[in-house]
Coordinates of N, CA and C and ligand atoms in Angstrom, one line a residue:
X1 N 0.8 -1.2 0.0 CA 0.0 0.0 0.0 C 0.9 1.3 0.0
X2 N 0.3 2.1 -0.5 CA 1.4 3.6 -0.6 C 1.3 4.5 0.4
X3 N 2.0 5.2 0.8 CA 2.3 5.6 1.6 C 1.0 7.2 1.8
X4 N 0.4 7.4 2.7 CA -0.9 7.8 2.5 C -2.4 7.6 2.6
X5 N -2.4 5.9 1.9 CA -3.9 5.3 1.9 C -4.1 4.6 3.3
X6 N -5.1 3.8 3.8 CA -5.6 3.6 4.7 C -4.7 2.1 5.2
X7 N -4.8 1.9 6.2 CA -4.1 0.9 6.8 C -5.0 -0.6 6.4
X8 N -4.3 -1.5 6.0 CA -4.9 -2.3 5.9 C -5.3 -3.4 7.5
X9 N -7.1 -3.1 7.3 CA -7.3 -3.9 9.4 C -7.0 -5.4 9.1
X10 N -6.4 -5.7 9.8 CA -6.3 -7.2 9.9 C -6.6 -7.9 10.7
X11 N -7.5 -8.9 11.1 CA -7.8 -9.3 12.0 C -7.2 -11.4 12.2
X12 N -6.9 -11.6 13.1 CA -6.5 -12.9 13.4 C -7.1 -14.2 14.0
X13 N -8.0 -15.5 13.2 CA -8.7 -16.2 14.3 C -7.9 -16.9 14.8
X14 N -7.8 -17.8 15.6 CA -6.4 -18.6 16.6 C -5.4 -17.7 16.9
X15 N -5.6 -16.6 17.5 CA -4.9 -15.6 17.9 C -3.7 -15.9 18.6
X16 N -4.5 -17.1 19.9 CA -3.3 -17.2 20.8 C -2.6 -18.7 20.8
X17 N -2.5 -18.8 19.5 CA -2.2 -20.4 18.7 C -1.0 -19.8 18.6
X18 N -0.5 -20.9 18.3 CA 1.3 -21.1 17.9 C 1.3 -20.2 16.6
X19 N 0.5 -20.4 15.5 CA 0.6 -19.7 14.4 C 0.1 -18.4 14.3
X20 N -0.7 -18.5 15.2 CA -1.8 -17.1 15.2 C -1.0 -16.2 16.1
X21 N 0.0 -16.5 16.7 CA 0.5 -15.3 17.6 C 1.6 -14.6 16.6
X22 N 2.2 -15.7 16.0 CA 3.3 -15.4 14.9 C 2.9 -14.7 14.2
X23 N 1.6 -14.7 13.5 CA 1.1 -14.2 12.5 C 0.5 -12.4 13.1
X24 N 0.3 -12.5 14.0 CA -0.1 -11.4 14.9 C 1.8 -10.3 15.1
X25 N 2.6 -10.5 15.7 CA 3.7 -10.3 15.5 C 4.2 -9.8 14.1
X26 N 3.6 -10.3 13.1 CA 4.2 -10.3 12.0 C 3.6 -8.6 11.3
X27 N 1.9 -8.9 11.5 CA 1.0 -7.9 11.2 C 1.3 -6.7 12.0
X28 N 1.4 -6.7 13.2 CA 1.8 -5.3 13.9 C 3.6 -5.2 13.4
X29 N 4.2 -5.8 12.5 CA 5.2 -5.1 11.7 C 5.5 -5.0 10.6
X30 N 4.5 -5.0 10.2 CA 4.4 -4.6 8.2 C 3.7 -3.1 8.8
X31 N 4.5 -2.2 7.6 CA 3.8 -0.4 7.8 C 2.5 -0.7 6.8
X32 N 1.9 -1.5 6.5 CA 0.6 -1.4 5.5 C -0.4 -1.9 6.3
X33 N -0.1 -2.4 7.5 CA -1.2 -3.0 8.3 C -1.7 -2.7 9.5
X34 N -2.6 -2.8 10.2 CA -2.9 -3.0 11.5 C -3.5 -3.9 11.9
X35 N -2.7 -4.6 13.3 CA -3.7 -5.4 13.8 C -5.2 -5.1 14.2
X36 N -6.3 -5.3 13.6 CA -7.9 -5.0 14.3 C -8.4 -5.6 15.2
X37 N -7.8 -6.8 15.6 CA -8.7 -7.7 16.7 C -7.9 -9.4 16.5
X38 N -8.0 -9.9 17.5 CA -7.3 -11.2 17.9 C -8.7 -12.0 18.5
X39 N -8.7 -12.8 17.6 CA -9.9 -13.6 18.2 C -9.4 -15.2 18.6
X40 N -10.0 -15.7 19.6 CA -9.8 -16.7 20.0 C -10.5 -17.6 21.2
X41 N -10.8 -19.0 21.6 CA -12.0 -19.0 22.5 C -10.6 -18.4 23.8
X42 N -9.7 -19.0 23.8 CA -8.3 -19.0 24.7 C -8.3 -17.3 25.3
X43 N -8.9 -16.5 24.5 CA -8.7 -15.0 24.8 C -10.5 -14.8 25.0
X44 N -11.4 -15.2 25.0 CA -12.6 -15.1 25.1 C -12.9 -13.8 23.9
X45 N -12.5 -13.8 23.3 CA -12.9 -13.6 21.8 C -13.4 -14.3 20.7
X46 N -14.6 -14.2 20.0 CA -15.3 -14.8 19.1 C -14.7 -14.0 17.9
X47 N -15.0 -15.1 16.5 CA -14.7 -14.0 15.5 C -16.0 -13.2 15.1
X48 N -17.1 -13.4 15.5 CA -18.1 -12.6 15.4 C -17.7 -11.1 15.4
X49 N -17.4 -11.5 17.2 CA -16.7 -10.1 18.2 C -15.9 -8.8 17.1
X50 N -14.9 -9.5 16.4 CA -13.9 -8.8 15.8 C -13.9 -8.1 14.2
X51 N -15.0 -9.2 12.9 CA -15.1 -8.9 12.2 C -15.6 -7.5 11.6
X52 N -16.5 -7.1 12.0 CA -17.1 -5.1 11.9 C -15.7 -4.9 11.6
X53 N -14.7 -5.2 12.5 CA -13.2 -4.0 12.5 C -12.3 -4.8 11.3
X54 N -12.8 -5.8 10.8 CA -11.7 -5.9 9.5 C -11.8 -6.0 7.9
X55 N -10.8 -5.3 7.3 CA -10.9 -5.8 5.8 C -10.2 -7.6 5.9
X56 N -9.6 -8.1 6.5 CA -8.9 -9.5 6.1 C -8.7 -9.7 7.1
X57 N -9.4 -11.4 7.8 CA -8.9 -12.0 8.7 C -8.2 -13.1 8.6
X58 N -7.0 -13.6 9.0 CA -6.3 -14.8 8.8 C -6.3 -15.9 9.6
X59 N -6.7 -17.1 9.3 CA -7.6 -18.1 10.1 C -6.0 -19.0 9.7
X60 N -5.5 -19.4 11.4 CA -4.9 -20.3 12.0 C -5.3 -21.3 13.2
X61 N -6.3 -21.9 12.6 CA -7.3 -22.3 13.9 C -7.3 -23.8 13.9
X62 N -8.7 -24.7 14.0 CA -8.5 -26.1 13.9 C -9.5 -26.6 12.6
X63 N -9.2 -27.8 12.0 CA -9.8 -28.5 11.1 C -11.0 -28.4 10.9
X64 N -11.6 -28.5 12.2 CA -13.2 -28.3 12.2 C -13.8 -27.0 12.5
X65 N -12.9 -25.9 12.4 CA -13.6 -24.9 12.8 C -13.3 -23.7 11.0
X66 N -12.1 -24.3 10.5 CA -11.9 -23.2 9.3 C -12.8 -23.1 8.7
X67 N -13.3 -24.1 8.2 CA -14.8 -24.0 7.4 C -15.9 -22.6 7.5
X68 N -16.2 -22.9 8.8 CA -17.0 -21.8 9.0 C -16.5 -20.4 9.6
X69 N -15.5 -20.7 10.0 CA -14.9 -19.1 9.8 C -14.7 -18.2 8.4
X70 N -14.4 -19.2 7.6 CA -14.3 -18.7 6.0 C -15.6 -18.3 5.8
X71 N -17.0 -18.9 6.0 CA -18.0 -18.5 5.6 C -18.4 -17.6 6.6
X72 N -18.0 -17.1 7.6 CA -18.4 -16.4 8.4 C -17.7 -14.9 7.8
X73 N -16.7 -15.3 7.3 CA -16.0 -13.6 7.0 C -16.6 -13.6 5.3
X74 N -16.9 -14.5 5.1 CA -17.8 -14.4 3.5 C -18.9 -13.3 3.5
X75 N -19.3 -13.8 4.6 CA -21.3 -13.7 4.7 C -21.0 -12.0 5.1
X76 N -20.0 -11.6 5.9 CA -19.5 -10.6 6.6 C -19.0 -9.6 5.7
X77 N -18.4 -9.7 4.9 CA -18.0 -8.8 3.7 C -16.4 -8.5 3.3
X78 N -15.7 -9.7 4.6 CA -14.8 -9.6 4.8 C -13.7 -10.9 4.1
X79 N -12.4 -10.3 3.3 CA -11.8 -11.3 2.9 C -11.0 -12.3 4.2
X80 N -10.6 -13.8 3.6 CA -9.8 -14.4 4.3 C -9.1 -14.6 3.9
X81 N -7.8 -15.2 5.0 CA -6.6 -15.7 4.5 C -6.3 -17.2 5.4
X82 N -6.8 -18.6 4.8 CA -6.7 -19.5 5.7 C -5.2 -20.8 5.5
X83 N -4.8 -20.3 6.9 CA -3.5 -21.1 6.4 C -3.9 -23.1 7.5
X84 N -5.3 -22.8 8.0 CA -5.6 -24.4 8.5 C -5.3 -25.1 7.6
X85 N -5.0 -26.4 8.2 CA -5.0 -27.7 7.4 C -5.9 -28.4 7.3
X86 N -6.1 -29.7 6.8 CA -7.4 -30.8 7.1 C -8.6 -30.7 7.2
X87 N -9.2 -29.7 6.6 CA -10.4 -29.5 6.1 C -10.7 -28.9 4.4
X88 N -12.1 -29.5 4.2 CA -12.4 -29.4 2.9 C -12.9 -28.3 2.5
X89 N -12.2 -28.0 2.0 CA -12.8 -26.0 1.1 C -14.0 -26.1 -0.4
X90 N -14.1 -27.7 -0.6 CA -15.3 -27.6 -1.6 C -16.3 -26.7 -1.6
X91 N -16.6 -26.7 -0.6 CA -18.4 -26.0 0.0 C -18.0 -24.3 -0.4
X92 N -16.7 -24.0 -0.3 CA -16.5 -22.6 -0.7 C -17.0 -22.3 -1.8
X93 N -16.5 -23.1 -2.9 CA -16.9 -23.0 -4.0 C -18.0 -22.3 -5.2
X94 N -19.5 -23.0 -3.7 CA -20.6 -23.0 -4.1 C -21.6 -21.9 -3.5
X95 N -20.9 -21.0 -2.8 CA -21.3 -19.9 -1.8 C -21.6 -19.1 -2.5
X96 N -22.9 -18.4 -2.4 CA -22.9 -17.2 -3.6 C -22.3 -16.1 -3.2
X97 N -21.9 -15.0 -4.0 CA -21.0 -14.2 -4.0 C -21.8 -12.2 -4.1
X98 N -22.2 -12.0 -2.6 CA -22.8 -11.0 -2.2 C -22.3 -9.6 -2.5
X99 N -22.3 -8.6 -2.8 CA -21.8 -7.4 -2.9 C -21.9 -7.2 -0.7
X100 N -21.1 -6.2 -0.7 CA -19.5 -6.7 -1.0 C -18.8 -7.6 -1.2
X101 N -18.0 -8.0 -2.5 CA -17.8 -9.5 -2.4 C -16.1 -9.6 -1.7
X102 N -16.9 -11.0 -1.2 CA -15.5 -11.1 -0.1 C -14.8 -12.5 -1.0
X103 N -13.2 -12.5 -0.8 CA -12.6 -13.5 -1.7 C -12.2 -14.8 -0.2
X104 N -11.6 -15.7 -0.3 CA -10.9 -16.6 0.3 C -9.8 -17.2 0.0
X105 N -8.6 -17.1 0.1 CA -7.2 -17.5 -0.4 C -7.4 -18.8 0.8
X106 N -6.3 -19.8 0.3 CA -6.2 -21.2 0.6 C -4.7 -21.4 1.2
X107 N -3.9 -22.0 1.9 CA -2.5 -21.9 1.6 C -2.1 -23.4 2.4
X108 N -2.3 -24.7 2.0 CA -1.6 -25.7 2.6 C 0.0 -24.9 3.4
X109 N 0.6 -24.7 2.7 CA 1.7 -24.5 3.0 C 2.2 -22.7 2.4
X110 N 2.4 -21.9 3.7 CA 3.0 -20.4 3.1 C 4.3 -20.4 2.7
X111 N 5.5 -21.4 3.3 CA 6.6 -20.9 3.1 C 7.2 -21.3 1.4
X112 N 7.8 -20.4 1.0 CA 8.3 -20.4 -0.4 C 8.8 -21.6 -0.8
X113 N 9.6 -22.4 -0.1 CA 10.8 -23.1 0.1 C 10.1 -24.6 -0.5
X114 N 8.7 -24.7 0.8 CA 7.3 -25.3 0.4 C 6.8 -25.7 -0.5
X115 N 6.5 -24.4 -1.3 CA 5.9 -24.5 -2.2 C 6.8 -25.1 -3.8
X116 N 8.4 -24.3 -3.7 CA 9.1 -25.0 -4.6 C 9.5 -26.8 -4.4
X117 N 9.3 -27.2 -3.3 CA 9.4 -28.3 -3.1 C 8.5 -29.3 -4.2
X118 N 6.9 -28.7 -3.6 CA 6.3 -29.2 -4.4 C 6.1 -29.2 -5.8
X119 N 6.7 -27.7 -6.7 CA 6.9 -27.5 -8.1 C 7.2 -29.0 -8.2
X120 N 8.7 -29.2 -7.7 CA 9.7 -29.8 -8.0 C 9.3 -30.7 -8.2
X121 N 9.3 -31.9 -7.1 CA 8.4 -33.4 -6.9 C 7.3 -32.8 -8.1
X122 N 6.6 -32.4 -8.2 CA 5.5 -32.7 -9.2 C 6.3 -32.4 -10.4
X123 N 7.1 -32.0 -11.1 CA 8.1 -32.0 -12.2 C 8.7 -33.6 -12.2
X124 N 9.5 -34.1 -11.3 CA 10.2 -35.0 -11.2 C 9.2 -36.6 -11.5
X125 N 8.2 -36.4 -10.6 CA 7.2 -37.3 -10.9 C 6.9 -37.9 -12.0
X126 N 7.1 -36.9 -12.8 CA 6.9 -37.3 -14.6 C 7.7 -38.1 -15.0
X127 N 9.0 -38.0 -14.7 CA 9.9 -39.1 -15.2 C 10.5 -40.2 -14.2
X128 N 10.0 -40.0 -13.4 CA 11.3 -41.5 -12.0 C 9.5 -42.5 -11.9
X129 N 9.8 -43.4 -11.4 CA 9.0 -44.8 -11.5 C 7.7 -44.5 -10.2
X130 N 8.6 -44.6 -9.3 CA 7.7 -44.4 -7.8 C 7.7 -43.5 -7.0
X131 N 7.1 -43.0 -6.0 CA 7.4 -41.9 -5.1 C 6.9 -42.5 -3.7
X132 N 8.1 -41.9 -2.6 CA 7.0 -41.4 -1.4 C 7.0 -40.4 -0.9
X133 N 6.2 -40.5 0.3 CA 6.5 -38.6 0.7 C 6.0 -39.1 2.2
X134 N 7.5 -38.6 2.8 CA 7.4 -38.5 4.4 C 7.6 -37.4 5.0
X135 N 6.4 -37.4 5.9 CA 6.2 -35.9 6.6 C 6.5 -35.8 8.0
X136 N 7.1 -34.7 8.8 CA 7.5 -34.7 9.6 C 6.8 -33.5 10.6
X137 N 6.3 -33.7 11.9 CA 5.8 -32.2 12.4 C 6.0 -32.4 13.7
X138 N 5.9 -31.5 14.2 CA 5.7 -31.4 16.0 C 4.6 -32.5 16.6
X139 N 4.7 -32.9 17.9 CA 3.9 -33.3 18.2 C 2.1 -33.2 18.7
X140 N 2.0 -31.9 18.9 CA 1.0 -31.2 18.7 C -0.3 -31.2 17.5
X141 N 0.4 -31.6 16.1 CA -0.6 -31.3 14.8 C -1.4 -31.8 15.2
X142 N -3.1 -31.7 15.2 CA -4.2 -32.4 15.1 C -4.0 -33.3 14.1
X143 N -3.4 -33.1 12.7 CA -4.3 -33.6 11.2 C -3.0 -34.1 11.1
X144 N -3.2 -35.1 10.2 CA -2.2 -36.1 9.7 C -3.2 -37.3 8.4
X145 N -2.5 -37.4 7.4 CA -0.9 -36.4 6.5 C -1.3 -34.8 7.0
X146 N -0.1 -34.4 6.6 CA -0.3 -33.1 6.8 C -0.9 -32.6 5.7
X147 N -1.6 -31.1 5.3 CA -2.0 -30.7 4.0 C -1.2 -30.6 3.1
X148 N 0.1 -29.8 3.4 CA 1.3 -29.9 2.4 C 1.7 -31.5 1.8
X149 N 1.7 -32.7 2.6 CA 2.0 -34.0 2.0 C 1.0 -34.2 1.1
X150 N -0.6 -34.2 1.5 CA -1.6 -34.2 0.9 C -1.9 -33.9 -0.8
X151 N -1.2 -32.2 -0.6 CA -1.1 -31.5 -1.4 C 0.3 -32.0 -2.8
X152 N 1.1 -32.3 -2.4 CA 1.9 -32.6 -2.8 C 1.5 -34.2 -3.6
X153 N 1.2 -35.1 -3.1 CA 0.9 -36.1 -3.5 C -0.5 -35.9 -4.5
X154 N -1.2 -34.9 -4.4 CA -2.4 -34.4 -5.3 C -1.5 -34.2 -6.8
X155 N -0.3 -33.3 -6.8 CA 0.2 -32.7 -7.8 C 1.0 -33.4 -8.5
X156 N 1.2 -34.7 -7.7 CA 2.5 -35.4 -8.4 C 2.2 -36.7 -9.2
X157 N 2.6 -37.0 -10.4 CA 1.7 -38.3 -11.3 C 2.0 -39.5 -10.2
X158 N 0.8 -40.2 -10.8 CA 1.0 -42.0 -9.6 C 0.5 -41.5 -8.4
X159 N -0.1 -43.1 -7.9 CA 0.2 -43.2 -6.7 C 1.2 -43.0 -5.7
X160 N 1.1 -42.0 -4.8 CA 2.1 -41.5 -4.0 C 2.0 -41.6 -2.4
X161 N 2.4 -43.1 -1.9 CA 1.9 -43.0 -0.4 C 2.3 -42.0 0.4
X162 N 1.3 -41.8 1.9 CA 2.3 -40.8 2.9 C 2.8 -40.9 4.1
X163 N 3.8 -41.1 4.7 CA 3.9 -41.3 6.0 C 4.4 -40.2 7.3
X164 N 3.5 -40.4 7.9 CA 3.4 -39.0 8.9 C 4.3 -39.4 10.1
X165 N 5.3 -38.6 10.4 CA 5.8 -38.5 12.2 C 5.3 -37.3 12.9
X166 N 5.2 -37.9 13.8 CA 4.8 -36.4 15.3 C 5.9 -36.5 15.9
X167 N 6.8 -35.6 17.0 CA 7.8 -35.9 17.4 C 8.4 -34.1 18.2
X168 N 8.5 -34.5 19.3 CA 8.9 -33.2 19.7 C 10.0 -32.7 19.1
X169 N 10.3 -31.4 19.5 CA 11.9 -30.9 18.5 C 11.3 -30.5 17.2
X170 N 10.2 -31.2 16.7 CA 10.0 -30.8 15.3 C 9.3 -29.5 14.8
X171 N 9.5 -29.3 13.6 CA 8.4 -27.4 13.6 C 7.6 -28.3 12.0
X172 N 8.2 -28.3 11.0 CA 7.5 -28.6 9.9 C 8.7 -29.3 8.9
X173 N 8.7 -30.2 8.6 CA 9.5 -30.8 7.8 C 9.1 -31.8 6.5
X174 N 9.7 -32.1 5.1 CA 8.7 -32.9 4.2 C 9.8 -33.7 3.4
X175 N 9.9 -34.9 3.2 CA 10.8 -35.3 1.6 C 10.2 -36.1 1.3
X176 N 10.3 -36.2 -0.1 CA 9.9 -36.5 -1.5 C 10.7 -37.6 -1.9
X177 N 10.8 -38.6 -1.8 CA 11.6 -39.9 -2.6 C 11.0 -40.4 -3.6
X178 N 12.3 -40.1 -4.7 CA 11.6 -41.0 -6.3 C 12.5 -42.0 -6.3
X179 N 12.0 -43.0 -7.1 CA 13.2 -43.9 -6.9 C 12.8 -44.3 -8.3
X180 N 14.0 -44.9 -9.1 CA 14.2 -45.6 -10.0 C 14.9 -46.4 -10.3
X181 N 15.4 -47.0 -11.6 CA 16.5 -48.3 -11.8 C 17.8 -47.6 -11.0
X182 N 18.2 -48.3 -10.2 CA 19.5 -47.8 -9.9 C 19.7 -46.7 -9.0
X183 N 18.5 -46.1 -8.9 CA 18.6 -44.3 -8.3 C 17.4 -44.1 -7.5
X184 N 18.3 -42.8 -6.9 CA 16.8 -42.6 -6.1 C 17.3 -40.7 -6.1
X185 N 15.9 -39.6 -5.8 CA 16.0 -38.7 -5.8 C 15.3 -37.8 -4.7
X186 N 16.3 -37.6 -3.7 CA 15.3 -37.0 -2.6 C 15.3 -35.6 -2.6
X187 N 14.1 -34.8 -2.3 CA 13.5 -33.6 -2.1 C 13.3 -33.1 -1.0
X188 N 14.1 -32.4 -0.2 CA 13.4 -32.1 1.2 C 13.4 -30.6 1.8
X189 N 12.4 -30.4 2.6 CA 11.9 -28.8 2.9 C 12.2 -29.0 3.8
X190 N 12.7 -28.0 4.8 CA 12.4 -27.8 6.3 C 11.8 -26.4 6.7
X191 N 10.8 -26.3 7.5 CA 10.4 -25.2 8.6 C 11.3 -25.2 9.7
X192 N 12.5 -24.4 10.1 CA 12.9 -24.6 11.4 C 12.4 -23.8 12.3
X193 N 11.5 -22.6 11.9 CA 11.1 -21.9 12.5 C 9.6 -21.4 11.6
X194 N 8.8 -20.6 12.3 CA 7.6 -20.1 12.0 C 7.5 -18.8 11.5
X195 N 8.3 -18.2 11.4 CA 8.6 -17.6 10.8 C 8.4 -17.4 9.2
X196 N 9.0 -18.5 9.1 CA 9.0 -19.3 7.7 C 8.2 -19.2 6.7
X197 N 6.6 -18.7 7.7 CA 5.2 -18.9 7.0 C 4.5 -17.5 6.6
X198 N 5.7 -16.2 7.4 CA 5.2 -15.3 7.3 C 5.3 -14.1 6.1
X199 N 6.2 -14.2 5.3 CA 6.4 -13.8 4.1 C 5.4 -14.1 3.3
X200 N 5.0 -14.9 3.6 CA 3.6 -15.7 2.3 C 2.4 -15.6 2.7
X201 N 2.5 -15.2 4.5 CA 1.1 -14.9 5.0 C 0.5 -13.6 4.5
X202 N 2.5 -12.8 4.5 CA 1.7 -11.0 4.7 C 1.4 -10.6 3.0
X203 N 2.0 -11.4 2.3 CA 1.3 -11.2 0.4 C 0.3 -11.7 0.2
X204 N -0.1 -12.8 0.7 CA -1.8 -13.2 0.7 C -2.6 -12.0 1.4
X205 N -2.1 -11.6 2.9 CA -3.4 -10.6 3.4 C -3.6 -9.5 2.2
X206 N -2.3 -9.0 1.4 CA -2.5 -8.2 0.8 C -3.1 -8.6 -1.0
X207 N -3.0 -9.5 -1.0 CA -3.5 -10.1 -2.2 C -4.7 -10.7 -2.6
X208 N -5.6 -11.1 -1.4 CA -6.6 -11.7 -1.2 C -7.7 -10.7 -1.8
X209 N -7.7 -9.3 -1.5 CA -8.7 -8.3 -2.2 C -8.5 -8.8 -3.9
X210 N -8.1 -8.6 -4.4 CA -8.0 -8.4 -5.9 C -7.8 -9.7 -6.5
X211 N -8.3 -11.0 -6.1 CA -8.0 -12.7 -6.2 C -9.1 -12.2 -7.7
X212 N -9.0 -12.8 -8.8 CA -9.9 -12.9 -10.1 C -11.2 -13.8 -9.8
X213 N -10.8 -14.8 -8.9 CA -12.0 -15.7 -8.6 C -11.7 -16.5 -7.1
X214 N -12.3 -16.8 -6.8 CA -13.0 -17.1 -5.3 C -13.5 -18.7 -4.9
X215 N -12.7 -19.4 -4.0 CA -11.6 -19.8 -3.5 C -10.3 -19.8 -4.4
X216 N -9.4 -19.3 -4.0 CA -7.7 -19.7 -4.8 C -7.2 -20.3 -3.9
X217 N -6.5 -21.4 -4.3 CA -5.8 -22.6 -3.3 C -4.4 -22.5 -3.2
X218 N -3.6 -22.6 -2.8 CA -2.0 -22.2 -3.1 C -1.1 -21.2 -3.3
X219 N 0.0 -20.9 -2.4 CA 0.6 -19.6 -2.8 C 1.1 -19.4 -3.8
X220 N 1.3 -20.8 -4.9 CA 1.9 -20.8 -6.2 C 1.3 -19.5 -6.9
X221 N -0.4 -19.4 -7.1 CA -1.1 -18.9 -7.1 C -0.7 -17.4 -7.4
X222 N 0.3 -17.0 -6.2 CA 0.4 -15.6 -6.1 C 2.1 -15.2 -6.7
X223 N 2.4 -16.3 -6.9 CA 4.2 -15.9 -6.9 C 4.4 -15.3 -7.9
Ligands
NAD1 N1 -0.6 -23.1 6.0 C1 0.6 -23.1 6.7 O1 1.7 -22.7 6.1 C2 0.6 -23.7 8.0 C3 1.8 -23.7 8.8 C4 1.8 -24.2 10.1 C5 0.6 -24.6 10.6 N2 -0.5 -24.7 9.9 C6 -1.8 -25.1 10.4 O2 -2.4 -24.0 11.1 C7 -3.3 -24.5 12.1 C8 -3.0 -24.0 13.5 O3 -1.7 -24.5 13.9 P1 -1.1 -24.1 15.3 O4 0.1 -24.9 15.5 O5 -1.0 -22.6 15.4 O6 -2.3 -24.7 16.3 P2 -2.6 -24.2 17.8 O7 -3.3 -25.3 18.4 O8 -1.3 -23.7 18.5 O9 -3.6 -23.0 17.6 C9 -4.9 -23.0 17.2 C10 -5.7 -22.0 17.9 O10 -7.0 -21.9 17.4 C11 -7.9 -21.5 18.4 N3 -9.3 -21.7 18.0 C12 -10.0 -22.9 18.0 N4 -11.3 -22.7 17.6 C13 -11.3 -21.3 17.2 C14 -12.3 -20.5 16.7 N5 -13.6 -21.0 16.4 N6 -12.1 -19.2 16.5 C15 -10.8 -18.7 16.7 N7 -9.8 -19.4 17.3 C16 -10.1 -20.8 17.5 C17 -7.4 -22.4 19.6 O11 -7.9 -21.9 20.8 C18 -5.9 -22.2 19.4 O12 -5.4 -21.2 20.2 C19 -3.2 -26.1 12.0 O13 -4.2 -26.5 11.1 C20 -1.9 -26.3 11.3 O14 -1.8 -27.5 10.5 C21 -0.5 -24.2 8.6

């Protein structure tokens, strides 16, 4: 945003989540934004509570709850930016689209590093025999595979099994094994920090207004 126009409000669900606090941190230091409201049950904030005060709220929350936060900041006039995992965004799809229309960006995975991972493997796919894909995360994830394995095995030819670890010490980790006559080619991402996710969070908040169509899944999407 230029220097002069209006601050962009941002509001946060899973505020006082591991991701949502990061993401909060992140937003009170970009000069194009302001934090508008931190919602969470943990803070006795609803996103009801918060939405009036935002153009874009960024949903770090649980499987069973993104869903209707996305249609909650729909119905509301407000864009989202959902970085949950393990839930289905089909139903987005089919939402009709109200003046003010509000958009919904998708992001299995924000970090760049991520996302070229998965270019890759889905490039490589095409020519080696078999694949697997082992995922690695803290012990905390609710969801397993993770969405980025998920995702990743979506984009890559064949059958592509996936095997999940939980494990303390861990933040986010992923490799891609092709194997062929003779060879094998491995692919691997790491998250060592959370950080990792915020470069891709704060170009979605800002990108989500002006999406051509409504849900967009992927930060590929925006690169
Ligand atoms: N897309 C990415 O790049 C990326 C990266 C890391 C994690 N994730 C995903 O983000 C999600 C959150 O991860 P985390 O480690 O921060 O989890 P967390 O458990 O630390 O935080 C989730 C927070 O959501 C809150 N919450 C639950 N219901 C809510 C509701 N209705 N409204 C508002 N807040 C609500 C919880 O109280 C909690 O504080 C998970 O699905 C995880 O897989 C995505």
């Amino acid at each position: 945003m230029t220097s002069g126009s209006a601050l962009l409000r941002v509001g946060v669900a899973g505020a006082a989540g591991r991701m949502g606090a990061t993401v909060c941190e992140a937003v009170e230091g970009a000069d194009d934004m302001e934090l508008a409201g931190r919602a969470d049950p943990a803070l006795g904030v609803a996103l009801a509570d918060i939405l009036g005060d935002c153009d874009v709220v960024v949903d770090f929350t649980t499987p069973d709850t993104a869903l209707d936060n996305a249609l909650a900041c729909v119905r509301a006039g407000v864009h989202a930016v959902v970085g949950t995992t393990g839930w289905d965004p089909t139903p987005l799809r089919t939402i009709p689209s109200h003046p003010p229309r509000a958009n919904v960006f998708v992001a299995p995975n924000f970090a760049i590093g991520a996302v070229l991972m998965m270019r890759f493997a889905a490039e490589a796919s095409k020519y080696m025999a078999k694949a697997e894909v082992i995922e690695l995360h803290h012990d905390r994830k609710v969801d397993a595979p993770s969405g980025t394995a998920a995702r990743t095995a979506e984009l890559m030819d064949g059958d592509v099994p996936i095997h999940s670890i939980r494990l303390p010490g861990l933040v986010a980790h992923q490799e891609v094994i092709l194997g062929d006559v003779g060879q094998t080619l491995t692919i691997r991402h790491d998250s060592t920090d959370r950080t990792s996710f915020m470069p891709g969070v704060l170009l979605a908040i800002r990108r989500v207004g002006e999406l051509p169509e409504s849900p967009v899944i992927g930060l590929e999407h925006l690169l």
